[in-house]
């Protein structure tokens, strides 16, 4: 039986993960699950966010399914950086070698009214953000915080840009064949380098794909003004983090965006949102992003496109019939999950 390591995490994480597992078990009853404490919950149990047994289980699994971590109340100044929940997540991504982070944003037909944008702008949006996940400012050395200065390094190697670019071009082949690489090459050397490598990969291996380049500031503006311009957006770690939260507003909420983080082996699946401490414990978090992440797991780790489509279709219909509060509706997590189960 395929083994899934489940990391509910903190805040709304356990709430949305339990909803998603109910739904997942309904379409894929043969998967085997084992659950571990991770994030703040991990620190409580193991003394650090990513305990040794958790890492070992994740490395030995067929897929890792996660909620969200974080939400330490008050200032985090007194907590060593490596003991913060976010560091546990970065360490997990690094250990799994998941360099390609897929963050799709789609405005489903019939759900344009959930977008804060005009229906003619939001309608038909179908974008895949390919965020490089193991490089850039998140991992670059040197980094530090000293008296009088704080600093990080944005660094990319040829191999790191190449493998992310290949993922984006491959994905575009199965879509409408367009990649926009987003950088800040007018200011940053690292972006100039990124652009150069992307062009080389394109010319050598993917000349059938249309490649354009855009600066990240302009891209942020166009994502709101004319999002249909984009098919696949290829970008570096930090820009992808920011642009994907922005892109979640197109379908209507951060609670809608799933993700898959892929490398050469075990995939990691998680909603793009965080632990949402402001609404945790109230039963109102939108589980759609987590259910859609489960659908991505069925597709990418288990090659079960039919089961994934069933989940996606049920979510789509339930968003219409039972919109959650973040979408202007009244349904809580439970009512939404029941609607999805009923659709299945
Ligand atoms: P957040 O994504 O947790 O929340 C931002 C806003 O969106 C909040 O108002 C929240 O209520 C709302 N929101 C998020 N998910 C929702 C959902 N499913 N349904 C309805 N509303 C939802 O971002 P934040 O508040 O900046 O961060 C909180 C903590 O989460 C921080 O510690 C941060 O580091 C962490 N974080 C973790 C992850 C992750 O685990 N992958 C991702 C982002 C942030
Ligand atoms: C995300 C989150 C993480 C990131 C944090 C919590 C480390 O914001 O998954 O989008 O910045 O990658
Ligand atoms: Mn983020």
Tab-separated table of C-alpha atoms and ligand atoms in Angstrom:
chain	number	residue	atom	x	y	z
A	1	UNK	CA	0.000	0.000	0.000
A	2	UNK	CA	1.293	3.497	-0.817
A	3	UNK	CA	2.485	5.198	2.375
A	4	UNK	CA	1.568	8.792	3.145
A	5	UNK	CA	3.208	10.655	6.005
A	6	UNK	CA	0.741	13.220	7.363
A	7	UNK	CA	1.984	16.375	9.108
A	8	UNK	CA	-1.042	18.350	10.343
A	9	UNK	CA	1.163	21.073	11.875
A	10	UNK	CA	-0.207	24.070	13.731
A	11	UNK	CA	-3.151	26.477	13.840
A	12	UNK	CA	-5.693	25.651	11.149
A	13	UNK	CA	-3.335	22.952	9.807
A	14	UNK	CA	-4.866	20.055	11.784
A	15	UNK	CA	-8.388	21.354	10.987
A	16	UNK	CA	-7.959	21.448	7.213
A	17	UNK	CA	-5.900	18.248	7.142
A	18	UNK	CA	-8.578	16.252	8.968
A	19	UNK	CA	-11.193	17.524	6.465
A	20	UNK	CA	-8.950	16.630	3.539
A	21	UNK	CA	-8.194	13.156	4.911
A	22	UNK	CA	-11.902	12.359	5.199
A	23	UNK	CA	-12.383	13.289	1.585
A	24	UNK	CA	-9.195	11.589	0.446
A	25	UNK	CA	-10.157	8.340	2.166
A	26	UNK	CA	-13.462	8.424	0.320
A	27	UNK	CA	-11.783	8.426	-3.115
A	28	UNK	CA	-8.577	6.525	-2.281
A	29	UNK	CA	-9.335	4.088	0.541
A	30	UNK	CA	-6.210	2.034	-0.073
A	31	UNK	CA	-3.592	4.591	1.019
A	32	UNK	CA	-1.828	4.036	4.340
A	33	UNK	CA	-1.405	7.055	6.612
A	34	UNK	CA	0.914	7.756	9.529
A	35	UNK	CA	0.679	11.051	11.364
A	36	UNK	CA	3.504	12.990	13.067
A	37	UNK	CA	3.820	16.176	15.081
A	38	UNK	CA	5.535	18.941	13.095
A	39	UNK	CA	6.136	22.672	13.542
A	40	UNK	CA	5.231	24.097	16.943
A	41	UNK	CA	3.606	20.743	17.659
A	42	UNK	CA	6.925	19.104	16.765
A	43	UNK	CA	8.797	21.328	19.195
A	44	UNK	CA	6.353	20.344	21.929
A	45	UNK	CA	6.936	16.653	21.291
A	46	UNK	CA	10.561	16.418	20.134
A	47	UNK	CA	12.096	19.678	21.302
A	48	UNK	CA	12.422	20.893	17.691
A	49	UNK	CA	10.051	21.483	14.782
A	50	UNK	CA	11.304	18.596	12.627
A	51	UNK	CA	12.059	15.622	14.858
A	52	UNK	CA	14.450	12.867	13.708
A	53	UNK	CA	11.758	10.193	13.517
A	54	UNK	CA	9.563	12.544	11.478
A	55	UNK	CA	12.313	13.254	8.980
A	56	UNK	CA	13.096	9.551	8.710
A	57	UNK	CA	9.424	8.699	8.116
A	58	UNK	CA	9.115	11.443	5.484
A	59	UNK	CA	12.199	10.238	3.623
A	60	UNK	CA	10.825	6.685	3.614
A	61	UNK	CA	7.284	7.625	2.524
A	62	UNK	CA	5.713	7.655	-0.926
A	63	UNK	CA	4.357	11.149	-0.285
A	64	UNK	CA	4.174	13.737	2.495
A	65	UNK	CA	0.892	15.525	3.129
A	66	UNK	CA	1.063	18.656	5.242
A	67	UNK	CA	-1.174	21.314	6.777
A	68	UNK	CA	0.713	24.408	7.837
A	69	UNK	CA	3.129	25.446	10.531
A	70	UNK	CA	3.811	28.538	12.563
A	71	UNK	CA	1.902	31.121	14.476
A	72	UNK	CA	4.035	31.468	17.570
A	73	UNK	CA	2.186	34.138	19.552
A	74	UNK	CA	4.024	37.391	20.186
A	75	UNK	CA	7.578	38.162	19.213
A	76	UNK	CA	9.802	35.324	17.951
A	77	UNK	CA	12.984	37.230	18.805
A	78	UNK	CA	13.790	34.968	21.731
A	79	UNK	CA	13.490	31.761	19.670
A	80	UNK	CA	16.653	30.625	17.867
A	81	UNK	CA	16.026	30.667	14.108
A	82	UNK	CA	16.599	26.928	13.690
A	83	UNK	CA	13.960	26.251	16.341
A	84	UNK	CA	11.244	28.227	14.583
A	85	UNK	CA	8.534	26.202	12.862
A	86	UNK	CA	9.241	27.807	9.464
A	87	UNK	CA	12.846	26.557	9.675
A	88	UNK	CA	11.496	23.036	10.179
A	89	UNK	CA	9.518	23.352	6.959
A	90	UNK	CA	12.529	24.642	5.037
A	91	UNK	CA	14.653	21.796	6.414
A	92	UNK	CA	12.013	19.277	5.324
A	93	UNK	CA	11.834	20.723	1.790
A	94	UNK	CA	15.612	20.639	1.565
A	95	UNK	CA	15.894	17.059	2.861
A	96	UNK	CA	13.234	15.862	0.397
A	97	UNK	CA	15.031	17.678	-2.425
A	98	UNK	CA	11.782	19.219	-3.660
A	99	UNK	CA	13.016	22.023	-5.892
A	100	UNK	CA	9.905	22.473	-8.088
A	101	UNK	CA	6.959	24.029	-6.283
A	102	UNK	CA	3.788	23.965	-8.383
A	103	UNK	CA	1.173	26.500	-7.336
A	104	UNK	CA	-1.785	26.444	-9.717
A	105	UNK	CA	-4.420	29.169	-9.609
A	106	UNK	CA	-7.607	28.581	-11.498
A	107	UNK	CA	-10.926	30.410	-11.728
A	108	UNK	CA	-13.382	27.599	-12.379
A	109	UNK	CA	-16.243	28.206	-14.814
A	110	UNK	CA	-19.296	29.251	-12.832
A	111	UNK	CA	-17.231	30.504	-9.882
A	112	UNK	CA	-16.180	33.885	-11.278
A	113	UNK	CA	-18.457	35.572	-8.740
A	114	UNK	CA	-16.116	34.475	-5.908
A	115	UNK	CA	-13.325	36.667	-7.289
A	116	UNK	CA	-13.020	40.273	-6.139
A	117	UNK	CA	-12.115	41.106	-9.749
A	118	UNK	CA	-14.656	41.748	-12.512
A	119	UNK	CA	-15.892	38.460	-14.020
A	120	UNK	CA	-14.521	39.375	-17.452
A	121	UNK	CA	-11.038	39.737	-15.921
A	122	UNK	CA	-11.147	36.722	-13.578
A	123	UNK	CA	-13.080	34.362	-15.850
A	124	UNK	CA	-10.925	31.706	-17.504
A	125	UNK	CA	-7.790	32.362	-15.451
A	126	UNK	CA	-5.643	29.232	-15.379
A	127	UNK	CA	-2.072	29.895	-14.262
A	128	UNK	CA	0.631	27.576	-13.019
A	129	UNK	CA	3.258	29.288	-10.909
A	130	UNK	CA	6.437	27.242	-10.915
A	131	UNK	CA	8.336	28.492	-7.880
A	132	UNK	CA	11.945	27.359	-7.444
A	133	UNK	CA	11.952	26.080	-3.855
A	134	UNK	CA	15.475	25.262	-2.710
A	135	UNK	CA	17.542	28.273	-3.698
A	136	UNK	CA	17.643	32.038	-3.501
A	137	UNK	CA	17.421	34.086	-0.334
A	138	UNK	CA	15.892	31.223	1.652
A	139	UNK	CA	19.081	29.180	1.617
A	140	UNK	CA	21.833	31.496	0.377
A	141	UNK	CA	24.996	31.983	2.423
A	142	UNK	CA	26.239	34.130	4.002
A	143	UNK	CA	23.311	35.242	6.080
A	144	UNK	CA	23.190	36.813	9.467
A	145	UNK	CA	21.830	39.162	12.023
A	146	UNK	CA	24.337	41.250	13.899
A	147	UNK	CA	24.461	44.465	15.762
A	148	UNK	CA	24.030	47.105	13.119
A	149	UNK	CA	23.123	44.854	10.188
A	150	UNK	CA	21.021	42.000	8.922
A	151	UNK	CA	21.824	40.305	5.614
A	152	UNK	CA	20.926	37.463	3.253
A	153	UNK	CA	22.317	36.245	-0.023
A	154	UNK	CA	20.376	35.469	-3.194
A	155	UNK	CA	22.434	32.933	-5.101
A	156	UNK	CA	21.557	30.588	-7.964
A	157	UNK	CA	23.736	28.073	-9.779
A	158	UNK	CA	23.325	26.960	-13.386
A	159	UNK	CA	22.048	23.527	-12.330
A	160	UNK	CA	19.440	25.017	-9.986
A	161	UNK	CA	18.009	27.312	-12.649
A	162	UNK	CA	18.155	24.630	-15.324
A	163	UNK	CA	16.121	22.052	-13.419
A	164	UNK	CA	13.425	24.558	-12.457
A	165	UNK	CA	13.264	25.893	-16.020
A	166	UNK	CA	12.939	22.372	-17.457
A	167	UNK	CA	10.014	21.698	-15.143
A	168	UNK	CA	8.260	24.868	-16.295
A	169	UNK	CA	8.826	24.200	-20.004
A	170	UNK	CA	7.685	20.570	-19.655
A	171	UNK	CA	4.552	21.678	-17.830
A	172	UNK	CA	3.835	24.252	-20.540
A	173	UNK	CA	3.881	21.498	-23.172
A	174	UNK	CA	0.830	19.955	-21.500
A	175	UNK	CA	-0.909	23.342	-21.269
A	176	UNK	CA	-1.127	26.255	-23.683
A	177	UNK	CA	2.599	26.325	-24.376
A	178	UNK	CA	3.645	29.637	-22.864
A	179	UNK	CA	6.205	30.338	-20.148
A	180	UNK	CA	6.840	33.747	-18.619
A	181	UNK	CA	10.040	33.881	-16.601
A	182	UNK	CA	9.821	36.495	-13.870
A	183	UNK	CA	12.905	38.178	-12.451
A	184	UNK	CA	14.437	41.524	-11.531
A	185	UNK	CA	17.190	41.501	-14.146
A	186	UNK	CA	17.176	45.297	-14.428
A	187	UNK	CA	18.691	45.493	-10.949
A	188	UNK	CA	20.012	42.124	-9.724
A	189	UNK	CA	22.950	40.138	-11.106
A	190	UNK	CA	21.354	36.936	-9.848
A	191	UNK	CA	18.326	37.703	-12.032
A	192	UNK	CA	20.493	38.484	-15.047
A	193	UNK	CA	22.053	35.081	-14.547
A	194	UNK	CA	18.630	33.425	-14.074
A	195	UNK	CA	17.422	34.929	-17.358
A	196	UNK	CA	20.547	33.839	-19.218
A	197	UNK	CA	20.201	30.206	-18.089
A	198	UNK	CA	16.450	30.139	-18.831
A	199	UNK	CA	17.151	31.379	-22.382
A	200	UNK	CA	19.852	28.727	-22.873
A	201	UNK	CA	17.543	25.895	-21.731
A	202	UNK	CA	14.781	27.250	-23.940
A	203	UNK	CA	16.954	27.459	-27.048
A	204	UNK	CA	18.551	24.076	-26.522
A	205	UNK	CA	15.525	21.983	-25.550
A	206	UNK	CA	12.201	23.810	-25.742
A	207	UNK	CA	12.065	26.040	-28.807
A	208	UNK	CA	8.457	24.878	-29.381
A	209	UNK	CA	7.414	26.825	-26.248
A	210	UNK	CA	6.813	30.586	-26.270
A	211	UNK	CA	9.118	32.223	-23.721
A	212	UNK	CA	8.739	35.772	-22.435
A	213	UNK	CA	10.449	37.611	-19.581
A	214	UNK	CA	8.997	40.102	-17.172
A	215	UNK	CA	10.148	42.070	-14.165
A	216	UNK	CA	8.526	40.974	-10.937
A	217	UNK	CA	7.063	44.378	-10.081
A	218	UNK	CA	5.324	44.623	-13.444
A	219	UNK	CA	4.188	40.999	-13.188
A	220	UNK	CA	2.468	41.747	-9.865
A	221	UNK	CA	0.521	44.524	-11.546
A	222	UNK	CA	-0.442	42.487	-14.629
A	223	UNK	CA	-1.530	39.531	-12.448
A	224	UNK	CA	-4.327	41.742	-11.178
A	225	UNK	CA	-5.047	43.765	-14.293
A	226	UNK	CA	-4.882	41.102	-17.002
A	227	UNK	CA	-4.168	37.682	-15.408
A	228	UNK	CA	-5.232	35.715	-18.497
A	229	UNK	CA	-2.012	36.835	-20.116
A	230	UNK	CA	-0.215	34.128	-18.139
A	231	UNK	CA	-0.015	30.371	-18.596
A	232	UNK	CA	3.114	29.151	-16.746
A	233	UNK	CA	5.022	31.631	-14.587
A	234	UNK	CA	8.548	30.480	-13.797
A	235	UNK	CA	10.232	32.316	-10.973
A	236	UNK	CA	12.699	32.152	-8.102
A	237	UNK	CA	11.902	31.244	-4.512
A	238	UNK	CA	11.048	34.573	-2.868
A	239	UNK	CA	9.265	36.106	-5.865
A	240	UNK	CA	7.206	32.900	-6.190
A	241	UNK	CA	6.216	33.045	-2.526
A	242	UNK	CA	4.908	36.576	-2.877
A	243	UNK	CA	3.304	36.244	-6.309
A	244	UNK	CA	1.435	33.065	-5.340
A	245	UNK	CA	-0.286	34.704	-2.355
A	246	UNK	CA	-1.211	37.527	-4.711
A	247	UNK	CA	-2.472	35.079	-7.351
A	248	UNK	CA	-4.695	33.348	-4.779
A	249	UNK	CA	-6.908	36.411	-4.789
A	250	UNK	CA	-7.855	35.782	-8.438
A	251	UNK	CA	-10.145	32.806	-7.616
A	252	UNK	CA	-11.135	34.568	-4.399
A	253	UNK	CA	-9.087	33.411	-1.409
A	254	UNK	CA	-5.802	32.190	-0.048
A	255	UNK	CA	-7.845	29.225	1.206
A	256	UNK	CA	-8.142	27.934	-2.363
A	257	UNK	CA	-4.542	27.496	-3.462
A	258	UNK	CA	-2.901	24.066	-3.264
A	259	UNK	CA	0.686	23.162	-3.960
A	260	UNK	CA	2.896	20.254	-4.894
A	261	UNK	CA	6.618	20.335	-4.187
A	262	UNK	CA	8.458	17.876	-6.358
A	263	UNK	CA	11.999	16.699	-6.781
A	264	UNK	CA	13.453	13.401	-7.773
A	265	UNK	CA	11.659	11.260	-5.197
A	266	UNK	CA	9.111	11.924	-2.436
A	267	UNK	CA	6.593	14.699	-3.162
A	268	UNK	CA	5.379	17.161	-0.516
A	269	UNK	CA	1.805	18.466	-0.715
A	270	UNK	CA	0.476	21.442	1.237
A	271	UNK	CA	-1.859	24.403	0.857
A	272	UNK	CA	0.046	27.634	0.200
A	273	UNK	CA	-1.519	29.358	3.200
A	274	UNK	CA	-0.141	29.393	6.726
A	275	UNK	CA	-1.475	28.426	10.125
A	276	UNK	CA	-3.927	31.371	10.120
A	277	UNK	CA	-3.750	31.967	13.895
A	278	UNK	CA	-6.443	34.646	13.601
A	279	UNK	CA	-9.105	32.032	12.760
A	280	UNK	CA	-7.634	28.833	14.258
A	281	UNK	CA	-9.943	26.802	16.474
A	282	UNK	CA	-13.126	28.362	15.113
A	283	UNK	CA	-14.007	25.709	12.546
A	284	UNK	CA	-14.178	28.239	9.737
A	285	UNK	CA	-10.937	27.643	7.784
A	286	UNK	CA	-11.474	26.843	4.138
A	287	UNK	CA	-10.254	23.261	3.550
A	288	UNK	CA	-10.405	23.571	-0.270
A	289	UNK	CA	-6.683	24.329	-0.716
A	290	UNK	CA	-5.757	21.263	1.323
A	291	UNK	CA	-8.250	18.997	-0.477
A	292	UNK	CA	-6.884	20.248	-3.813
A	293	UNK	CA	-3.354	19.526	-2.541
A	294	UNK	CA	-4.515	15.955	-1.910
A	295	UNK	CA	-5.715	15.881	-5.527
A	296	UNK	CA	-2.242	16.997	-6.640
A	297	UNK	CA	-0.766	14.165	-4.560
A	298	UNK	CA	-3.017	11.668	-6.339
A	299	UNK	CA	-1.817	13.040	-9.671
A	300	UNK	CA	1.893	13.509	-9.113
A	301	UNK	CA	2.831	10.860	-6.552
A	302	UNK	CA	0.316	8.137	-7.328
A	303	UNK	CA	-0.537	8.679	-10.999
A	304	UNK	CA	-4.280	8.519	-10.339
A	305	UNK	CA	-5.695	11.323	-12.499
A	306	UNK	CA	-9.257	9.968	-12.291
A	307	UNK	CA	-9.334	10.153	-8.499
A	308	UNK	CA	-7.769	13.620	-8.631
A	309	UNK	CA	-10.384	14.830	-11.102
A	310	UNK	CA	-13.163	13.458	-8.889
A	311	UNK	CA	-11.828	15.476	-5.948
A	312	UNK	CA	-11.388	18.623	-7.988
A	313	UNK	CA	-14.893	18.358	-9.442
A	314	UNK	CA	-16.443	17.834	-6.009
A	315	UNK	CA	-14.565	20.854	-4.616
A	316	UNK	CA	-15.660	22.988	-7.546
A	317	UNK	CA	-19.338	22.115	-7.038
A	318	UNK	CA	-19.110	22.597	-3.271
A	319	UNK	CA	-17.536	26.035	-3.687
A	320	UNK	CA	-20.658	26.948	-5.642
A	321	UNK	CA	-23.177	25.406	-3.222
A	322	UNK	CA	-21.365	25.968	0.108
A	323	UNK	CA	-18.919	28.894	-0.125
A	324	UNK	CA	-16.895	29.389	3.052
A	325	UNK	CA	-16.553	32.676	4.953
A	326	UNK	CA	-13.315	33.737	3.299
A	327	UNK	CA	-15.303	33.660	0.047
A	328	UNK	CA	-18.196	35.687	1.414
A	329	UNK	CA	-20.302	32.611	2.211
A	330	UNK	CA	-21.450	31.198	5.533
A	331	UNK	CA	-20.258	27.582	5.469
A	332	UNK	CA	-17.722	26.398	8.014
A	333	UNK	CA	-15.070	23.731	7.446
A	334	UNK	CA	-17.476	20.944	8.473
A	335	UNK	CA	-20.330	22.002	6.182
A	336	UNK	CA	-17.977	22.453	3.253
A	337	UNK	CA	-16.392	19.034	3.807
A	338	UNK	CA	-19.827	17.402	4.061
A	339	UNK	CA	-20.751	19.040	0.759
A	340	UNK	CA	-17.618	17.625	-0.889
A	341	UNK	CA	-18.328	14.162	0.536
A	342	UNK	CA	-21.910	14.361	-0.734
A	343	UNK	CA	-20.668	15.320	-4.216
A	344	UNK	CA	-18.318	12.342	-4.225
B	1	LIG	P1	-1.639	32.908	6.755
B	1	LIG	O1	-1.595	32.324	5.394
B	1	LIG	O2	-1.629	31.968	7.889
B	1	LIG	O3	-2.942	33.825	6.883
B	1	LIG	C1	-3.148	35.020	6.098
B	1	LIG	C2	-4.631	35.405	6.125
B	1	LIG	O4	-5.368	34.464	5.334
B	1	LIG	C3	-5.240	35.335	7.518
B	1	LIG	O5	-6.192	36.367	7.661
B	1	LIG	C4	-5.936	33.989	7.548
B	1	LIG	O6	-7.051	33.919	8.405
B	1	LIG	C5	-6.355	33.815	6.091
B	1	LIG	N1	-6.376	32.393	5.717
B	1	LIG	C6	-5.303	31.588	5.534
B	1	LIG	N2	-5.686	30.346	5.255
B	1	LIG	C7	-7.037	30.341	5.269
B	1	LIG	C8	-8.011	29.341	5.055
B	1	LIG	N3	-7.695	28.065	4.767
B	1	LIG	N4	-9.324	29.691	5.160
B	1	LIG	C9	-9.672	30.948	5.426
B	1	LIG	N5	-8.789	31.947	5.639
B	1	LIG	C10	-7.478	31.645	5.563
B	1	LIG	O7	-0.423	33.921	6.840
B	1	LIG	P2	0.188	34.700	8.116
B	1	LIG	O8	-0.901	35.117	9.028
B	1	LIG	O9	1.072	35.709	7.531
B	1	LIG	O10	1.086	33.610	8.840
B	1	LIG	C11	0.708	32.867	9.993
B	1	LIG	C12	1.784	31.854	10.307
B	1	LIG	O11	1.812	30.842	9.294
B	1	LIG	C13	3.205	32.441	10.347
B	1	LIG	O12	3.899	31.836	11.401
B	1	LIG	C14	3.795	32.042	9.005
B	1	LIG	O13	5.195	31.941	9.048
B	1	LIG	C15	3.151	30.690	8.794
B	1	LIG	N6	3.070	30.240	7.397
B	1	LIG	C16	3.233	28.907	7.191
B	1	LIG	C17	3.073	28.385	5.931
B	1	LIG	C18	3.242	26.933	5.720
B	1	LIG	O14	3.229	26.170	6.674
B	1	LIG	N7	3.363	26.453	4.505
B	1	LIG	C19	2.701	29.235	4.870
B	1	LIG	C20	2.540	30.593	5.123
B	1	LIG	C21	2.698	31.095	6.399
B	2	LIG	C1	4.898	29.237	1.944
B	2	LIG	C2	5.326	29.860	3.262
B	2	LIG	C3	6.750	29.439	3.576
B	2	LIG	C4	7.657	30.009	2.488
B	2	LIG	C5	7.296	29.848	4.956
B	2	LIG	C6	6.363	29.471	6.071
B	2	LIG	C7	8.642	29.237	5.202
B	2	LIG	O1	5.171	31.233	3.221
B	2	LIG	O2	4.948	28.009	1.827
B	2	LIG	O3	4.462	29.972	1.064
B	2	LIG	O4	8.017	31.193	2.542
B	2	LIG	O5	8.008	29.244	1.596
B	3	LIG	MN1	4.053	31.946	1.461
